[in-house]
Amino acid sequence: MTITQPDLSIFQTLESEVRSYCRGWPTVFDRAQGSRMYDEDGHTYLDFFAGAGSLNYGHNNPILKRALIDYLERDGVTHGLDMSTTAKRAFLETFQETVLRPRELDHKVMFPGPTGTNAVEAALKLARKVKGRESIVSFTNAFHGMSLGALAVTGNAFKRAGAGIPLVHGTPMPFDNYLDGQVEDFLWFERLLQDSGSGLNRPAAVIVETVQGEGGINVARPEWLRALAELCKRQDMLLIVDDIQMGCGRTGAFFSFEEAGITPDIITVSKSISGYGLPMALTLFRPELDVWEPGEHNGTFRGNNPAFVTAAAALNAYWTDGQTEKQTLARGEQVEAALRAIAAEHPTEVADVRGRGLVWGVELNDHTRASAIASRAFELGLLIETSGPESEVVKLLPALTVSPEELDEGLSILARAVRETA
């Protein structure tokens, strides 16, 4: 694909240096539909990024778009703070009927603000309020957001350094297989909890991702997650599952922890809960944890009613039966087979292939290769990102609605990019 030099001058001169994704994809996008994006010069890109997981149902999904347009054309409320609206009622009723009740979850629903980091901050604040303790345990290579509380339980040194102040009241523990299986699961963690001389303040909660997306597509085993849940019960700690990127069907089931058979005390959800890329986040928690005073945690944009509309439409369209989960798992098998073929073709270069559902990563032995592969893939018309502490993992995050043919096309481009950057 021949790419003409786009006019990026306004972005380069006026926009902050903090911009990042646009540096890897130096073009100006204009339209998007389904799994494809189009730049202003008419070039087409197959999107295996999906808005960092906020577009699980693809760009401008026609079902969700129709619901949104109809709502706006009748002058439905757009900004409602935490006022009761018909759009919020419809979402809550749909969420209860299609997500909570079928999974026997009685969790309360909190709208903490429009982003994932808002949901995490609310979860941490609530856990500390309930337990009367400050400390939170997180895990190596975790990522939970960019605000100060969320950064305190994030592992990445580069992101943590951006805080500019000490990040306190968070303690990291080894994630599953961090010690290559040489140490019994949670041996160190439980020993510290039991030893009054360890220096570990008793935590209010533990926060965990079942699959660490930004951390490098590190997949926790179901048995590890079950052991963690049991440890939290034994030691009177709340279990928070951060399902911001891996929820809403990304790993197959609606919640990524379902496979492990655990019930978290608190769950954070964002990204694809609106279904359309509209900002929206939820913090879910067991009813007995609902100790908030009215207005004790709020935010101006927690009442994004257009997001409620598209969220309800997405749940009705994709989660009233088990077809989305089955399709995602089938597409995931297709991705895994192709990635393992790439690994077999490059046995000395590919360190590992790992993932679940439709989130997959290819770890490279040469940590500079992943960025080179992503760059070449862009030139060939495929949008993929990297992850991991050294950006050593090529990360695939296609829409759940991607077709088998689109997957084959994108995976073929990826295989070519790997070959051509060897």
Short mmCIF file of C-alpha atoms in Angstrom, two decimals:
data_model
loop_
_atom_site.label_atom_id
_atom_site.label_comp_id
_atom_site.label_asym_id
_atom_site.label_seq_id
_atom_site.Cartn_x
_atom_site.Cartn_y
_atom_site.Cartn_z
CA MET A 1 0.00 0.00 0.00
CA THR A 2 1.42 3.37 -1.04
CA ILE A 3 0.84 6.06 1.58
CA THR A 4 1.18 9.71 0.64
CA GLN A 5 2.62 12.04 3.25
CA PRO A 6 -0.37 13.35 5.25
CA ASP A 7 -0.62 16.87 6.59
CA LEU A 8 0.13 16.39 10.29
CA SER A 9 1.28 19.94 10.94
CA ILE A 10 -1.58 21.02 13.22
CA PHE A 11 -1.12 17.95 15.40
CA GLN A 12 2.65 18.40 15.56
CA THR A 13 2.58 22.10 16.35
CA LEU A 14 -0.47 22.43 18.59
CA GLU A 15 -1.14 19.07 20.21
CA SER A 16 0.83 18.01 23.28
CA GLU A 17 3.85 15.72 23.02
CA VAL A 18 1.91 13.26 25.20
CA ARG A 19 0.13 11.88 22.11
CA SER A 20 1.20 8.32 21.38
CA TYR A 21 -0.89 6.07 19.11
CA CYS A 22 -0.75 8.60 16.29
CA ARG A 23 3.04 8.31 16.23
CA GLY A 24 2.84 4.64 15.29
CA TRP A 25 0.08 5.26 12.76
CA PRO A 26 1.13 8.47 10.96
CA THR A 27 -1.97 9.18 8.93
CA VAL A 28 -5.21 11.12 9.36
CA PHE A 29 -8.20 8.84 9.78
CA ASP A 30 -11.54 9.99 8.42
CA ARG A 31 -14.11 7.15 8.49
CA ALA A 32 -14.58 3.77 10.12
CA GLN A 33 -17.05 0.93 9.80
CA GLY A 34 -16.97 -2.56 11.24
CA SER A 35 -13.36 -3.74 11.41
CA ARG A 36 -11.99 -1.20 8.96
CA MET A 37 -10.74 2.37 9.19
CA TYR A 38 -10.17 4.74 6.27
CA ASP A 39 -7.82 7.67 6.15
CA GLU A 40 -8.50 10.96 4.38
CA ASP A 41 -6.60 9.76 1.31
CA GLY A 42 -8.81 6.71 0.96
CA HIS A 43 -6.42 4.05 2.24
CA THR A 44 -8.04 1.17 4.09
CA TYR A 45 -6.78 -0.35 7.34
CA LEU A 46 -7.96 -3.54 8.99
CA ASP A 47 -8.34 -2.69 12.67
CA PHE A 48 -7.01 -5.25 15.16
CA PHE A 49 -6.86 -2.58 17.87
CA ALA A 50 -10.57 -1.81 18.32
CA GLY A 51 -10.09 1.40 20.28
CA ALA A 52 -7.89 -0.41 22.83
CA GLY A 53 -10.83 -2.73 23.42
CA SER A 54 -13.56 -0.08 23.56
CA LEU A 55 -15.05 -1.16 20.22
CA ASN A 56 -15.83 -4.82 20.78
CA TYR A 57 -18.75 -4.58 18.34
CA GLY A 58 -16.77 -2.75 15.67
CA HIS A 59 -16.81 0.83 14.41
CA ASN A 60 -20.21 2.44 13.89
CA ASN A 61 -22.05 -0.80 14.53
CA PRO A 62 -25.32 -0.31 12.60
CA ILE A 63 -27.55 -1.67 15.37
CA LEU A 64 -26.06 0.64 17.97
CA LYS A 65 -25.87 3.59 15.57
CA ARG A 66 -29.57 3.30 14.77
CA ALA A 67 -30.48 3.29 18.47
CA LEU A 68 -28.28 6.32 19.09
CA ILE A 69 -29.61 8.31 16.13
CA ASP A 70 -33.21 7.60 17.07
CA TYR A 71 -32.53 8.75 20.64
CA LEU A 72 -30.82 11.96 19.55
CA GLU A 73 -33.47 12.76 16.93
CA ARG A 74 -36.20 12.69 19.56
CA ASP A 75 -34.16 15.07 21.75
CA GLY A 76 -33.41 12.48 24.40
CA VAL A 77 -31.44 13.70 27.42
CA THR A 78 -27.71 13.74 26.63
CA HIS A 79 -26.22 14.98 29.91
CA GLY A 80 -27.92 13.91 33.09
CA LEU A 81 -25.36 13.81 35.95
CA ASP A 82 -26.88 11.11 38.20
CA MET A 83 -30.47 12.14 37.58
CA SER A 84 -32.97 9.39 36.82
CA THR A 85 -33.68 9.21 33.08
CA THR A 86 -35.50 6.82 30.81
CA ALA A 87 -32.18 5.94 29.13
CA LYS A 88 -30.55 5.04 32.43
CA ARG A 89 -33.58 3.01 33.51
CA ALA A 90 -33.55 1.06 30.25
CA PHE A 91 -29.83 0.32 30.63
CA LEU A 92 -30.12 -0.78 34.26
CA GLU A 93 -33.08 -3.04 33.52
CA THR A 94 -31.31 -4.58 30.53
CA PHE A 95 -28.03 -5.01 32.42
CA GLN A 96 -29.83 -6.71 35.29
CA GLU A 97 -31.78 -9.07 33.01
CA THR A 98 -29.05 -9.98 30.52
CA VAL A 99 -25.88 -9.84 32.63
CA LEU A 100 -26.38 -9.89 36.39
CA ARG A 101 -29.30 -12.28 36.96
CA PRO A 102 -28.16 -15.03 34.56
CA ARG A 103 -24.85 -15.07 36.45
CA GLU A 104 -26.53 -14.93 39.87
CA LEU A 105 -24.82 -11.65 40.70
CA ASP A 106 -26.64 -9.28 43.05
CA HIS A 107 -24.06 -6.50 42.76
CA LYS A 108 -25.10 -2.86 43.00
CA VAL A 109 -24.28 -0.64 40.02
CA MET A 110 -22.35 2.60 40.48
CA PHE A 111 -21.65 5.14 37.73
CA PRO A 112 -18.34 6.60 38.94
CA GLY A 113 -17.39 8.73 35.95
CA PRO A 114 -16.83 8.00 32.28
CA THR A 115 -13.46 6.22 32.20
CA GLY A 116 -11.87 3.03 33.45
CA THR A 117 -9.56 4.85 35.82
CA ASN A 118 -12.65 6.49 37.40
CA ALA A 119 -14.05 3.02 38.05
CA VAL A 120 -10.79 1.88 39.63
CA GLU A 121 -10.52 4.96 41.85
CA ALA A 122 -14.06 4.37 43.10
CA ALA A 123 -13.28 0.70 43.78
CA LEU A 124 -10.14 1.52 45.76
CA LYS A 125 -11.86 4.28 47.72
CA LEU A 126 -14.82 2.04 48.56
CA ALA A 127 -12.60 -0.87 49.66
CA ARG A 128 -10.67 1.41 52.00
CA LYS A 129 -13.87 2.91 53.35
CA VAL A 130 -15.43 -0.51 54.02
CA LYS A 131 -12.38 -2.10 55.63
CA GLY A 132 -10.91 0.97 57.33
CA ARG A 133 -7.45 0.16 55.94
CA GLU A 134 -5.23 1.96 53.46
CA SER A 135 -3.12 -0.74 51.81
CA ILE A 136 -4.07 -2.32 48.47
CA VAL A 137 -2.26 -5.30 46.96
CA SER A 138 -1.77 -5.41 43.19
CA PHE A 139 0.37 -7.58 40.93
CA THR A 140 3.54 -7.34 38.89
CA ASN A 141 2.96 -5.92 35.39
CA ALA A 142 -0.53 -4.73 36.32
CA PHE A 143 -2.13 -1.72 34.67
CA HIS A 144 -5.17 -0.06 36.24
CA GLY A 145 -5.20 3.52 34.94
CA MET A 146 -3.39 6.84 34.88
CA SER A 147 -4.78 8.76 37.87
CA LEU A 148 -2.80 8.66 41.11
CA GLY A 149 -4.70 5.94 42.94
CA ALA A 150 -4.78 3.70 39.87
CA LEU A 151 -1.08 4.36 39.18
CA ALA A 152 -0.23 3.28 42.73
CA VAL A 153 -1.48 -0.22 41.85
CA THR A 154 0.09 -0.22 38.35
CA GLY A 155 3.41 -1.96 37.73
CA ASN A 156 4.87 -0.19 34.68
CA ALA A 157 7.80 2.01 35.78
CA PHE A 158 7.41 4.48 32.89
CA LYS A 159 3.75 5.12 33.66
CA ARG A 160 4.37 5.32 37.41
CA ALA A 161 7.13 7.88 36.89
CA GLY A 162 4.64 10.23 35.24
CA ALA A 163 2.92 10.76 38.60
CA GLY A 164 5.66 13.11 39.76
CA ILE A 165 5.07 12.21 43.42
CA PRO A 166 5.53 9.08 45.53
CA LEU A 167 2.83 6.48 44.89
CA VAL A 168 1.90 5.00 48.24
CA HIS A 169 -0.43 2.52 49.95
CA GLY A 170 0.04 -0.09 47.22
CA THR A 171 2.06 -3.31 47.46
CA PRO A 172 2.91 -5.50 44.44
CA MET A 173 2.86 -9.29 44.56
CA PRO A 174 3.92 -11.80 41.88
CA PHE A 175 1.32 -12.42 39.16
CA ASP A 176 0.65 -15.96 38.01
CA ASN A 177 3.84 -17.61 36.69
CA TYR A 178 5.92 -14.51 37.42
CA LEU A 179 8.44 -16.80 39.14
CA ASP A 180 8.28 -19.41 36.34
CA GLY A 181 6.39 -21.90 38.48
CA GLN A 182 9.33 -22.38 40.85
CA VAL A 183 7.51 -21.03 43.89
CA GLU A 184 4.18 -22.20 45.27
CA ASP A 185 1.34 -19.84 44.42
CA PHE A 186 0.87 -17.08 47.05
CA LEU A 187 3.54 -18.54 49.35
CA TRP A 188 5.24 -15.15 49.73
CA PHE A 189 1.95 -13.22 49.95
CA GLU A 190 0.42 -15.39 52.67
CA ARG A 191 3.66 -15.58 54.65
CA LEU A 192 3.78 -11.79 54.76
CA LEU A 193 0.16 -11.65 55.92
CA GLN A 194 0.76 -14.16 58.69
CA ASP A 195 4.03 -12.70 59.96
CA SER A 196 3.55 -9.72 62.30
CA GLY A 197 7.13 -8.74 61.56
CA SER A 198 6.80 -8.64 57.78
CA GLY A 199 6.10 -4.92 57.55
CA LEU A 200 3.05 -5.46 55.34
CA ASN A 201 0.06 -3.52 56.58
CA ARG A 202 -3.06 -5.65 56.32
CA PRO A 203 -4.60 -4.77 52.96
CA ALA A 204 -8.15 -3.60 52.45
CA ALA A 205 -8.29 -5.33 49.08
CA VAL A 206 -6.48 -7.07 46.25
CA ILE A 207 -6.94 -5.82 42.68
CA VAL A 208 -6.25 -8.14 39.75
CA GLU A 209 -6.69 -8.50 35.99
CA THR A 210 -7.48 -12.02 34.80
CA VAL A 211 -5.52 -11.22 31.64
CA GLN A 212 -2.98 -8.42 31.86
CA GLY A 213 -3.47 -6.52 28.61
CA GLU A 214 -1.00 -3.66 28.90
CA GLY A 215 1.30 -5.90 30.92
CA GLY A 216 1.95 -8.24 27.99
CA ILE A 217 -1.12 -10.51 27.60
CA ASN A 218 -0.29 -12.44 30.75
CA VAL A 219 -3.09 -14.95 31.31
CA ALA A 220 -3.91 -16.05 34.86
CA ARG A 221 -4.84 -19.71 35.25
CA PRO A 222 -8.34 -20.38 36.61
CA GLU A 223 -6.87 -22.32 39.53
CA TRP A 224 -4.61 -19.35 40.40
CA LEU A 225 -7.60 -17.01 40.42
CA ARG A 226 -9.60 -19.42 42.58
CA ALA A 227 -6.71 -19.65 45.04
CA LEU A 228 -6.52 -15.86 45.15
CA ALA A 229 -10.24 -15.59 45.86
CA GLU A 230 -9.91 -18.12 48.69
CA LEU A 231 -6.91 -16.28 50.11
CA CYS A 232 -8.87 -13.02 50.16
CA LYS A 233 -11.69 -14.69 52.10
CA ARG A 234 -9.30 -16.25 54.62
CA GLN A 235 -7.47 -13.01 55.21
CA ASP A 236 -10.52 -10.66 55.24
CA MET A 237 -9.53 -8.76 52.09
CA LEU A 238 -11.89 -7.66 49.34
CA LEU A 239 -11.26 -9.03 45.85
CA ILE A 240 -11.44 -6.44 43.05
CA VAL A 241 -11.37 -7.72 39.47
CA ASP A 242 -10.43 -5.07 36.93
CA ASP A 243 -12.45 -6.15 33.88
CA ILE A 244 -12.11 -2.88 32.02
CA GLN A 245 -10.38 -4.25 28.92
CA MET A 246 -11.04 -7.98 29.30
CA GLY A 247 -14.75 -7.73 30.16
CA CYS A 248 -17.75 -7.26 27.85
CA GLY A 249 -16.98 -10.54 26.10
CA ARG A 250 -13.32 -10.02 25.19
CA THR A 251 -12.26 -13.41 26.57
CA GLY A 252 -15.49 -15.20 25.61
CA ALA A 253 -17.85 -14.91 28.58
CA PHE A 254 -19.23 -11.47 29.41
CA PHE A 255 -16.97 -11.23 32.47
CA SER A 256 -13.45 -12.60 32.14
CA PHE A 257 -13.53 -14.19 35.61
CA GLU A 258 -16.48 -16.47 34.82
CA GLU A 259 -14.23 -19.27 33.58
CA ALA A 260 -12.56 -19.43 37.00
CA GLY A 261 -15.90 -19.70 38.79
CA ILE A 262 -15.18 -16.87 41.22
CA THR A 263 -17.39 -14.00 42.39
CA PRO A 264 -15.42 -10.80 43.02
CA ASP A 265 -16.51 -8.40 45.73
CA ILE A 266 -15.96 -5.46 43.38
CA ILE A 267 -15.78 -5.39 39.57
CA THR A 268 -14.68 -2.50 37.39
CA VAL A 269 -16.10 -2.27 33.86
CA SER A 270 -15.57 0.33 31.14
CA LYS A 271 -14.25 0.45 27.54
CA SER A 272 -16.84 -1.63 25.63
CA ILE A 273 -19.73 -1.35 28.07
CA SER A 274 -21.18 1.47 25.94
CA GLY A 275 -20.53 -0.63 22.85
CA TYR A 276 -20.02 2.39 20.64
CA GLY A 277 -16.85 3.94 22.01
CA LEU A 278 -18.81 6.44 24.10
CA PRO A 279 -17.26 7.13 27.54
CA MET A 280 -18.95 5.05 30.24
CA ALA A 281 -17.79 3.09 33.27
CA LEU A 282 -19.30 1.00 36.05
CA THR A 283 -18.13 -0.06 39.48
CA LEU A 284 -20.10 -3.09 40.64
CA PHE A 285 -20.05 -4.32 44.24
CA ARG A 286 -21.87 -6.63 46.61
CA PRO A 287 -24.87 -4.91 48.24
CA GLU A 288 -23.43 -5.02 51.75
CA LEU A 289 -20.48 -2.92 50.53
CA ASP A 290 -22.75 -0.04 49.50
CA VAL A 291 -21.77 2.25 52.36
CA TRP A 292 -21.48 5.44 50.32
CA GLU A 293 -23.09 8.64 51.55
CA PRO A 294 -25.04 10.51 48.82
CA GLY A 295 -22.60 12.52 46.71
CA GLU A 296 -19.53 11.09 48.46
CA HIS A 297 -18.09 10.08 45.10
CA ASN A 298 -19.37 11.87 42.02
CA GLY A 299 -18.42 13.29 38.63
CA THR A 300 -19.99 15.66 36.11
CA PHE A 301 -20.01 13.23 33.20
CA ARG A 302 -21.20 10.04 34.92
CA GLY A 303 -24.62 10.51 33.31
CA ASN A 304 -23.71 10.00 29.65
CA ASN A 305 -27.18 9.05 28.45
CA PRO A 306 -26.23 8.36 24.80
CA ALA A 307 -23.82 5.74 26.18
CA PHE A 308 -26.66 4.18 28.19
CA VAL A 309 -28.66 3.92 24.96
CA THR A 310 -25.94 2.17 22.97
CA ALA A 311 -25.02 -0.02 25.95
CA ALA A 312 -28.58 -1.31 26.26
CA ALA A 313 -28.74 -1.89 22.50
CA ALA A 314 -25.47 -3.86 22.60
CA LEU A 315 -26.67 -6.06 25.45
CA ASN A 316 -29.96 -6.77 23.68
CA ALA A 317 -28.26 -7.50 20.38
CA TYR A 318 -25.34 -9.62 21.58
CA TRP A 319 -25.95 -10.98 25.09
CA THR A 320 -29.49 -12.39 25.23
CA ASP A 321 -28.18 -15.82 24.17
CA GLY A 322 -24.80 -17.56 24.14
CA GLN A 323 -23.91 -16.94 20.50
CA THR A 324 -21.44 -14.10 21.04
CA GLU A 325 -19.44 -16.14 23.53
CA LYS A 326 -19.36 -19.17 21.22
CA GLN A 327 -18.33 -17.07 18.23
CA THR A 328 -15.58 -15.30 20.18
CA LEU A 329 -14.11 -18.59 21.35
CA ALA A 330 -14.22 -19.98 17.81
CA ARG A 331 -12.55 -16.88 16.39
CA GLY A 332 -9.97 -17.15 19.16
CA GLU A 333 -9.08 -20.67 18.08
CA GLN A 334 -8.60 -19.35 14.54
CA VAL A 335 -6.23 -16.65 15.82
CA GLU A 336 -4.29 -19.06 18.03
CA ALA A 337 -3.73 -21.52 15.17
CA ALA A 338 -2.37 -18.77 12.92
CA LEU A 339 -0.12 -17.34 15.62
CA ARG A 340 1.29 -20.76 16.46
CA ALA A 341 2.04 -21.24 12.77
CA ILE A 342 3.97 -17.96 12.82
CA ALA A 343 5.84 -19.13 15.92
CA ALA A 344 6.70 -22.43 14.23
CA GLU A 345 8.03 -20.50 11.21
CA HIS A 346 10.22 -18.34 13.47
CA PRO A 347 11.19 -20.63 16.38
CA THR A 348 14.27 -18.64 17.43
CA GLU A 349 12.50 -15.28 17.28
CA VAL A 350 9.11 -15.92 18.91
CA ALA A 351 9.34 -16.48 22.66
CA ASP A 352 5.68 -17.21 23.35
CA VAL A 353 2.12 -17.05 22.04
CA ARG A 354 -0.60 -16.52 24.62
CA GLY A 355 -4.15 -15.27 25.02
CA ARG A 356 -7.83 -16.06 25.54
CA GLY A 357 -10.89 -15.43 23.40
CA LEU A 358 -10.02 -12.53 21.11
CA VAL A 359 -7.05 -11.06 22.96
CA TRP A 360 -3.71 -12.51 21.90
CA GLY A 361 -0.05 -11.66 22.17
CA VAL A 362 3.12 -12.74 20.41
CA GLU A 363 6.23 -12.19 22.55
CA LEU A 364 9.50 -11.62 20.69
CA ASN A 365 12.92 -12.57 22.04
CA ASP A 366 14.35 -9.39 20.54
CA HIS A 367 12.34 -6.78 22.39
CA THR A 368 12.76 -4.21 19.62
CA ARG A 369 11.08 -6.46 17.06
CA ALA A 370 7.50 -6.04 18.24
CA SER A 371 7.46 -2.32 17.44
CA ALA A 372 9.08 -2.97 14.06
CA ILE A 373 6.44 -5.60 13.27
CA ALA A 374 3.62 -3.23 14.25
CA SER A 375 5.13 -0.50 12.08
CA ARG A 376 5.44 -2.78 9.06
CA ALA A 377 1.91 -4.07 9.61
CA PHE A 378 0.64 -0.49 9.46
CA GLU A 379 2.41 0.00 6.13
CA LEU A 380 0.65 -3.15 4.90
CA GLY A 381 -2.77 -1.96 6.12
CA LEU A 382 -3.15 -3.54 9.57
CA LEU A 383 -3.51 -1.71 12.90
CA ILE A 384 -1.93 -3.57 15.82
CA GLU A 385 -0.26 -2.31 18.98
CA THR A 386 2.43 -3.58 21.33
CA SER A 387 2.30 -4.26 25.04
CA GLY A 388 4.49 -5.49 27.87
CA PRO A 389 6.97 -3.62 30.08
CA GLU A 390 9.41 -3.25 27.17
CA SER A 391 6.82 -3.27 24.36
CA GLU A 392 8.06 -6.75 23.53
CA VAL A 393 4.63 -8.25 22.76
CA VAL A 394 2.63 -7.79 19.56
CA LYS A 395 -0.96 -7.42 20.78
CA LEU A 396 -4.05 -8.42 18.81
CA LEU A 397 -7.41 -7.03 19.90
CA PRO A 398 -9.85 -7.34 16.98
CA ALA A 399 -13.55 -6.60 17.31
CA LEU A 400 -15.71 -9.51 18.48
CA THR A 401 -17.75 -9.00 15.31
CA VAL A 402 -14.75 -9.57 13.02
CA SER A 403 -15.43 -12.11 10.27
CA PRO A 404 -13.31 -15.24 9.71
CA GLU A 405 -12.24 -13.78 6.37
CA GLU A 406 -11.10 -10.53 8.00
CA LEU A 407 -9.20 -12.50 10.60
CA ASP A 408 -7.44 -14.51 7.89
CA GLU A 409 -6.59 -11.30 6.05
CA GLY A 410 -5.14 -9.61 9.13
CA LEU A 411 -3.24 -12.66 10.29
CA SER A 412 -1.71 -13.05 6.83
CA ILE A 413 -0.55 -9.43 6.98
CA LEU A 414 0.92 -10.05 10.42
CA ALA A 415 2.79 -13.14 9.19
CA ARG A 416 4.21 -11.10 6.31
CA ALA A 417 5.23 -8.29 8.69
CA VAL A 418 7.07 -10.79 10.89
CA ARG A 419 8.92 -12.23 7.89
CA GLU A 420 9.82 -8.85 6.45
CA THR A 421 11.24 -7.49 9.73
CA ALA A 422 13.38 -10.56 10.45
#
